Amino acid sequence: MYAISLGDDGAELRPLEPWQAEEFLAHVDRGREFIGQYNALPDVVADLESSRAFLQAYADKAAADAGRLHGIWTDGKLVGAVLFRRMDAEQGTAEAGCWLEPSAVGKGLVTRAARVIIDWAVEERGIHRVEWWVSAANEPSIAVARRLGMTKDGVLRESYLYRGRRHDEEVWSVLAPQWRAGKRAS
């Protein structure tokens, strides 16, 4: 398995695979309440069987070139993930997402990891448009979209039913030419 360094702090990005279901479940358990504020992952991953099924679903997406899931590790401990929830190479579109457990917040890990996967999608897979769908109340995730150079496309009012309540979702995106220009500028 490969690992991509996310900087001098020892953080790294690696694929998450079904054989890591126990470690993944432990990670979700550590962050269950925090992650669950805006993300349904803790409702989906409740035990070892559902953890393995979730990871297998992403392994299947990767095999079909329809999505990817990468874990973020610090000091050998899984603390979060970035992913392409969906990816359509033929259309040139992908939807990126993320989560972290509380111990990893505020260190720039998601921004650094998202840059790696977005760059891969644009440069290696020919993706033209990368989207970032986020609850309008999730300020930290919106801040990541801004740091990634994304543009707010709009708000889908009350489009997401989550835990019995309707939430507004914001859609942010970056296009391949903007991504490349941003890389050159930095």
C-alpha positions as protocol buffer text, in pm:
chain_id: "A"
residue {
  index: 1
  type: MET
  ca { x: 0 y: 0 z: 0 }
}
residue {
  index: 2
  type: TYR
  ca { x: 121 y: 352 z: -67 }
}
residue {
  index: 3
  type: ALA
  ca { x: 125 y: 657 z: 158 }
}
residue {
  index: 4
  type: ILE
  ca { x: 146 y: 1021 z: 51 }
}
residue {
  index: 5
  type: SER
  ca { x: 306 y: 1265 z: 292 }
}
residue {
  index: 6
  type: LEU
  ca { x: 88 y: 1561 z: 386 }
}
residue {
  index: 7
  type: GLY
  ca { x: 378 y: 1762 z: 526 }
}
residue {
  index: 8
  type: ASP
  ca { x: 650 y: 1778 z: 787 }
}
residue {
  index: 9
  type: ASP
  ca { x: 416 y: 1687 z: 1075 }
}
residue {
  index: 10
  type: GLY
  ca { x: 412 y: 1318 z: 981 }
}
residue {
  index: 11
  type: ALA
  ca { x: 55 y: 1323 z: 851 }
}
residue {
  index: 12
  type: GLU
  ca { x: -12 y: 1100 z: 553 }
}
residue {
  index: 13
  type: LEU
  ca { x: -284 y: 1003 z: 312 }
}
residue {
  index: 14
  type: ARG
  ca { x: -349 y: 636 z: 233 }
}
residue {
  index: 15
  type: PRO
  ca { x: -630 y: 438 z: 70 }
}
residue {
  index: 16
  type: LEU
  ca { x: -887 y: 295 z: 310 }
}
residue {
  index: 17
  type: GLU
  ca { x: -972 y: -67 z: 230 }
}
residue {
  index: 18
  type: PRO
  ca { x: -1211 y: -332 z: 367 }
}
residue {
  index: 19
  type: TRP
  ca { x: -937 y: -514 z: 560 }
}
residue {
  index: 20
  type: GLN
  ca { x: -907 y: -199 z: 776 }
}
residue {
  index: 21
  type: ALA
  ca { x: -1267 y: -223 z: 902 }
}
residue {
  index: 22
  type: GLU
  ca { x: -1171 y: -255 z: 1271 }
}
residue {
  index: 23
  type: GLU
  ca { x: -943 y: 48 z: 1262 }
}
residue {
  index: 24
  type: PHE
  ca { x: -1206 y: 242 z: 1066 }
}
residue {
  index: 25
  type: LEU
  ca { x: -1479 y: 156 z: 1318 }
}
residue {
  index: 26
  type: ALA
  ca { x: -1256 y: 264 z: 1608 }
}
residue {
  index: 27
  type: HIS
  ca { x: -1196 y: 595 z: 1428 }
}
residue {
  index: 28
  type: VAL
  ca { x: -1568 y: 651 z: 1370 }
}
residue {
  index: 29
  type: ASP
  ca { x: -1639 y: 564 z: 1735 }
}
residue {
  index: 30
  type: ARG
  ca { x: -1383 y: 822 z: 1854 }
}
residue {
  index: 31
  type: GLY
  ca { x: -1548 y: 1093 z: 1647 }
}
residue {
  index: 32
  type: ARG
  ca { x: -1907 y: 967 z: 1630 }
}
residue {
  index: 33
  type: GLU
  ca { x: -2078 y: 1270 z: 1787 }
}
residue {
  index: 34
  type: PHE
  ca { x: -1851 y: 1529 z: 1625 }
}
residue {
  index: 35
  type: ILE
  ca { x: -1858 y: 1375 z: 1277 }
}
residue {
  index: 36
  type: GLY
  ca { x: -2234 y: 1323 z: 1304 }
}
residue {
  index: 37
  type: GLN
  ca { x: -2307 y: 1694 z: 1333 }
}
residue {
  index: 38
  type: TYR
  ca { x: -2318 y: 1724 z: 952 }
}
residue {
  index: 39
  type: ASN
  ca { x: -2229 y: 1381 z: 817 }
}
residue {
  index: 40
  type: ALA
  ca { x: -2438 y: 1063 z: 818 }
}
residue {
  index: 41
  type: LEU
  ca { x: -2129 y: 838 z: 839 }
}
residue {
  index: 42
  type: PRO
  ca { x: -2183 y: 756 z: 1212 }
}
residue {
  index: 43
  type: ASP
  ca { x: -2539 y: 647 z: 1133 }
}
residue {
  index: 44
  type: VAL
  ca { x: -2413 y: 415 z: 858 }
}
residue {
  index: 45
  type: VAL
  ca { x: -2106 y: 272 z: 1034 }
}
residue {
  index: 46
  type: ALA
  ca { x: -2239 y: 127 z: 1358 }
}
residue {
  index: 47
  type: ASP
  ca { x: -2053 y: -203 z: 1395 }
}
residue {
  index: 48
  type: LEU
  ca { x: -1780 y: -411 z: 1234 }
}
residue {
  index: 49
  type: GLU
  ca { x: -2009 y: -552 z: 964 }
}
residue {
  index: 50
  type: SER
  ca { x: -2133 y: -208 z: 856 }
}
residue {
  index: 51
  type: SER
  ca { x: -1778 y: -71 z: 873 }
}
residue {
  index: 52
  type: ARG
  ca { x: -1656 y: -343 z: 638 }
}
residue {
  index: 53
  type: ALA
  ca { x: -1957 y: -291 z: 408 }
}
residue {
  index: 54
  type: PHE
  ca { x: -1889 y: 84 z: 388 }
}
residue {
  index: 55
  type: LEU
  ca { x: -1524 y: 28 z: 300 }
}
residue {
  index: 56
  type: GLN
  ca { x: -1620 y: -243 z: 49 }
}
residue {
  index: 57
  type: ALA
  ca { x: -1864 y: -5 z: -120 }
}
residue {
  index: 58
  type: TYR
  ca { x: -1578 y: 238 z: -176 }
}
residue {
  index: 59
  type: ALA
  ca { x: -1346 y: -40 z: -293 }
}
residue {
  index: 60
  type: ASP
  ca { x: -1615 y: -126 z: -548 }
}
residue {
  index: 61
  type: LYS
  ca { x: -1645 y: 241 z: -648 }
}
residue {
  index: 62
  type: ALA
  ca { x: -1267 y: 259 z: -693 }
}
residue {
  index: 63
  type: ALA
  ca { x: -1273 y: -55 z: -908 }
}
residue {
  index: 64
  type: ALA
  ca { x: -1548 y: 99 z: -1121 }
}
residue {
  index: 65
  type: ASP
  ca { x: -1364 y: 436 z: -1134 }
}
residue {
  index: 66
  type: ALA
  ca { x: -1670 y: 594 z: -971 }
}
residue {
  index: 67
  type: GLY
  ca { x: -1528 y: 713 z: -636 }
}
residue {
  index: 68
  type: ARG
  ca { x: -1235 y: 692 z: -395 }
}
residue {
  index: 69
  type: LEU
  ca { x: -1179 y: 689 z: -18 }
}
residue {
  index: 70
  type: HIS
  ca { x: -849 y: 787 z: 146 }
}
residue {
  index: 71
  type: GLY
  ca { x: -774 y: 797 z: 516 }
}
residue {
  index: 72
  type: ILE
  ca { x: -575 y: 1067 z: 690 }
}
residue {
  index: 73
  type: TRP
  ca { x: -327 y: 929 z: 945 }
}
residue {
  index: 74
  type: THR
  ca { x: -124 y: 1119 z: 1203 }
}
residue {
  index: 75
  type: ASP
  ca { x: 142 y: 934 z: 1403 }
}
residue {
  index: 76
  type: GLY
  ca { x: 8 y: 604 z: 1267 }
}
residue {
  index: 77
  type: LYS
  ca { x: -350 y: 672 z: 1383 }
}
residue {
  index: 78
  type: LEU
  ca { x: -647 y: 711 z: 1146 }
}
residue {
  index: 79
  type: VAL
  ca { x: -802 y: 1052 z: 1224 }
}
residue {
  index: 80
  type: GLY
  ca { x: -1010 y: 1140 z: 918 }
}
residue {
  index: 81
  type: ALA
  ca { x: -1072 y: 1092 z: 550 }
}
residue {
  index: 82
  type: VAL
  ca { x: -1116 y: 1263 z: 217 }
}
residue {
  index: 83
  type: LEU
  ca { x: -1309 y: 1106 z: -63 }
}
residue {
  index: 84
  type: PHE
  ca { x: -1478 y: 1133 z: -394 }
}
residue {
  index: 85
  type: ARG
  ca { x: -1836 y: 1040 z: -312 }
}
residue {
  index: 86
  type: ARG
  ca { x: -1897 y: 1017 z: -682 }
}
residue {
  index: 87
  type: MET
  ca { x: -1678 y: 1049 z: -985 }
}
residue {
  index: 88
  type: ASP
  ca { x: -1773 y: 1043 z: -1352 }
}
residue {
  index: 89
  type: ALA
  ca { x: -1461 y: 1053 z: -1568 }
}
residue {
  index: 90
  type: GLU
  ca { x: -1665 y: 1052 z: -1888 }
}
residue {
  index: 91
  type: GLN
  ca { x: -1851 y: 1368 z: -1782 }
}
residue {
  index: 92
  type: GLY
  ca { x: -1541 y: 1508 z: -1612 }
}
residue {
  index: 93
  type: THR
  ca { x: -1711 y: 1566 z: -1276 }
}
residue {
  index: 94
  type: ALA
  ca { x: -1646 y: 1457 z: -920 }
}
residue {
  index: 95
  type: GLU
  ca { x: -1782 y: 1537 z: -575 }
}
residue {
  index: 96
  type: ALA
  ca { x: -1522 y: 1559 z: -298 }
}
residue {
  index: 97
  type: GLY
  ca { x: -1592 y: 1535 z: 74 }
}
residue {
  index: 98
  type: CYS
  ca { x: -1425 y: 1489 z: 409 }
}
residue {
  index: 99
  type: TRP
  ca { x: -1450 y: 1435 z: 783 }
}
residue {
  index: 100
  type: LEU
  ca { x: -1220 y: 1443 z: 1085 }
}
residue {
  index: 101
  type: GLU
  ca { x: -1237 y: 1324 z: 1442 }
}
residue {
  index: 102
  type: PRO
  ca { x: -1202 y: 1604 z: 1701 }
}
residue {
  index: 103
  type: SER
  ca { x: -835 y: 1537 z: 1784 }
}
residue {
  index: 104
  type: ALA
  ca { x: -735 y: 1630 z: 1427 }
}
residue {
  index: 105
  type: VAL
  ca { x: -929 y: 1953 z: 1383 }
}
residue {
  index: 106
  type: GLY
  ca { x: -749 y: 2280 z: 1320 }
}
residue {
  index: 107
  type: LYS
  ca { x: -428 y: 2139 z: 1173 }
}
residue {
  index: 108
  type: GLY
  ca { x: -500 y: 2192 z: 804 }
}
residue {
  index: 109
  type: LEU
  ca { x: -518 y: 1818 z: 739 }
}
residue {
  index: 110
  type: VAL
  ca { x: -836 y: 1821 z: 530 }
}
residue {
  index: 111
  type: THR
  ca { x: -717 y: 2108 z: 313 }
}
residue {
  index: 112
  type: ARG
  ca { x: -382 y: 1940 z: 248 }
}
residue {
  index: 113
  type: ALA
  ca { x: -542 y: 1599 z: 180 }
}
residue {
  index: 114
  type: ALA
  ca { x: -814 y: 1745 z: -43 }
}
residue {
  index: 115
  type: ARG
  ca { x: -547 y: 1923 z: -248 }
}
residue {
  index: 116
  type: VAL
  ca { x: -379 y: 1588 z: -314 }
}
residue {
  index: 117
  type: ILE
  ca { x: -694 y: 1410 z: -433 }
}
residue {
  index: 118
  type: ILE
  ca { x: -823 y: 1707 z: -634 }
}
residue {
  index: 119
  type: ASP
  ca { x: -488 y: 1745 z: -806 }
}
residue {
  index: 120
  type: TRP
  ca { x: -491 y: 1375 z: -888 }
}
residue {
  index: 121
  type: ALA
  ca { x: -846 y: 1397 z: -1025 }
}
residue {
  index: 122
  type: VAL
  ca { x: -769 y: 1700 z: -1243 }
}
residue {
  index: 123
  type: GLU
  ca { x: -422 y: 1603 z: -1364 }
}
residue {
  index: 124
  type: GLU
  ca { x: -442 y: 1223 z: -1381 }
}
residue {
  index: 125
  type: ARG
  ca { x: -809 y: 1150 z: -1445 }
}
residue {
  index: 126
  type: GLY
  ca { x: -900 y: 1456 z: -1653 }
}
residue {
  index: 127
  type: ILE
  ca { x: -1175 y: 1574 z: -1419 }
}
residue {
  index: 128
  type: HIS
  ca { x: -1292 y: 1920 z: -1524 }
}
residue {
  index: 129
  type: ARG
  ca { x: -1522 y: 2010 z: -1234 }
}
residue {
  index: 130
  type: VAL
  ca { x: -1477 y: 1913 z: -869 }
}
residue {
  index: 131
  type: GLU
  ca { x: -1772 y: 1989 z: -640 }
}
residue {
  index: 132
  type: TRP
  ca { x: -1790 y: 2027 z: -262 }
}
residue {
  index: 133
  type: TRP
  ca { x: -2142 y: 1983 z: -116 }
}
residue {
  index: 134
  type: VAL
  ca { x: -2171 y: 2108 z: 241 }
}
residue {
  index: 135
  type: SER
  ca { x: -2433 y: 2193 z: 501 }
}
residue {
  index: 136
  type: ALA
  ca { x: -2479 y: 2570 z: 506 }
}
residue {
  index: 137
  type: ALA
  ca { x: -2419 y: 2550 z: 882 }
}
residue {
  index: 138
  type: ASN
  ca { x: -2083 y: 2371 z: 852 }
}
residue {
  index: 139
  type: GLU
  ca { x: -1847 y: 2671 z: 864 }
}
residue {
  index: 140
  type: PRO
  ca { x: -1523 y: 2467 z: 891 }
}
residue {
  index: 141
  type: SER
  ca { x: -1603 y: 2274 z: 573 }
}
residue {
  index: 142
  type: ILE
  ca { x: -1702 y: 2593 z: 392 }
}
residue {
  index: 143
  type: ALA
  ca { x: -1367 y: 2740 z: 497 }
}
residue {
  index: 144
  type: VAL
  ca { x: -1192 y: 2440 z: 338 }
}
residue {
  index: 145
  type: ALA
  ca { x: -1380 y: 2501 z: 11 }
}
residue {
  index: 146
  type: ARG
  ca { x: -1259 y: 2861 z: 16 }
}
residue {
  index: 147
  type: ARG
  ca { x: -897 y: 2758 z: 89 }
}
residue {
  index: 148
  type: LEU
  ca { x: -917 y: 2518 z: -203 }
}
residue {
  index: 149
  type: GLY
  ca { x: -1004 y: 2809 z: -433 }
}
residue {
  index: 150
  type: MET
  ca { x: -1360 y: 2695 z: -491 }
}
residue {
  index: 151
  type: THR
  ca { x: -1648 y: 2920 z: -592 }
}
residue {
  index: 152
  type: LYS
  ca { x: -1988 y: 2903 z: -426 }
}
residue {
  index: 153
  type: ASP
  ca { x: -2231 y: 2797 z: -698 }
}
residue {
  index: 154
  type: GLY
  ca { x: -2544 y: 2830 z: -488 }
}
residue {
  index: 155
  type: VAL
  ca { x: -2761 y: 2706 z: -205 }
}
residue {
  index: 156
  type: LEU
  ca { x: -3003 y: 2415 z: -231 }
}
residue {
  index: 157
  type: ARG
  ca { x: -3266 y: 2525 z: 18 }
}
residue {
  index: 158
  type: GLU
  ca { x: -3386 y: 2255 z: 258 }
}
residue {
  index: 159
  type: SER
  ca { x: -3260 y: 1988 z: 18 }
}
residue {
  index: 160
  type: TYR
  ca { x: -3105 y: 1751 z: 271 }
}
residue {
  index: 161
  type: LEU
  ca { x: -3318 y: 1562 z: 523 }
}
residue {
  index: 162
  type: TYR
  ca { x: -3088 y: 1467 z: 809 }
}
residue {
  index: 163
  type: ARG
  ca { x: -3197 y: 1331 z: 1145 }
}
residue {
  index: 164
  type: GLY
  ca { x: -3552 y: 1451 z: 1097 }
}
residue {
  index: 165
  type: ARG
  ca { x: -3464 y: 1808 z: 994 }
}
residue {
  index: 166
  type: ARG
  ca { x: -3426 y: 1971 z: 656 }
}
residue {
  index: 167
  type: HIS
  ca { x: -3094 y: 2145 z: 597 }
}
residue {
  index: 168
  type: ASP
  ca { x: -2973 y: 2387 z: 332 }
}
residue {
  index: 169
  type: GLU
  ca { x: -2678 y: 2263 z: 130 }
}
residue {
  index: 170
  type: GLU
  ca { x: -2421 y: 2481 z: -39 }
}
residue {
  index: 171
  type: VAL
  ca { x: -2254 y: 2367 z: -359 }
}
residue {
  index: 172
  type: TRP
  ca { x: -1899 y: 2487 z: -419 }
}
residue {
  index: 173
  type: SER
  ca { x: -1680 y: 2396 z: -715 }
}
residue {
  index: 174
  type: VAL
  ca { x: -1347 y: 2445 z: -883 }
}
residue {
  index: 175
  type: LEU
  ca { x: -1287 y: 2398 z: -1254 }
}
residue {
  index: 176
  type: ALA
  ca { x: -968 y: 2248 z: -1391 }
}
residue {
  index: 177
  type: PRO
  ca { x: -836 y: 2577 z: -1540 }
}
residue {
  index: 178
  type: GLN
  ca { x: -896 y: 2756 z: -1207 }
}
residue {
  index: 179
  type: TRP
  ca { x: -726 y: 2473 z: -1018 }
}
residue {
  index: 180
  type: ARG
  ca { x: -419 y: 2489 z: -1239 }
}
residue {
  index: 181
  type: ALA
  ca { x: -404 y: 2871 z: -1217 }
}
residue {
  index: 182
  type: GLY
  ca { x: -424 y: 2848 z: -838 }
}
residue {
  index: 183
  type: LYS
  ca { x: -134 y: 2601 z: -831 }
}
residue {
  index: 184
  type: ARG
  ca { x: 79 y: 2829 z: -1049 }
}
residue {
  index: 185
  type: ALA
  ca { x: 1 y: 3129 z: -828 }
}
residue {
  index: 186
  type: SER
  ca { x: 111 y: 2951 z: -511 }
}
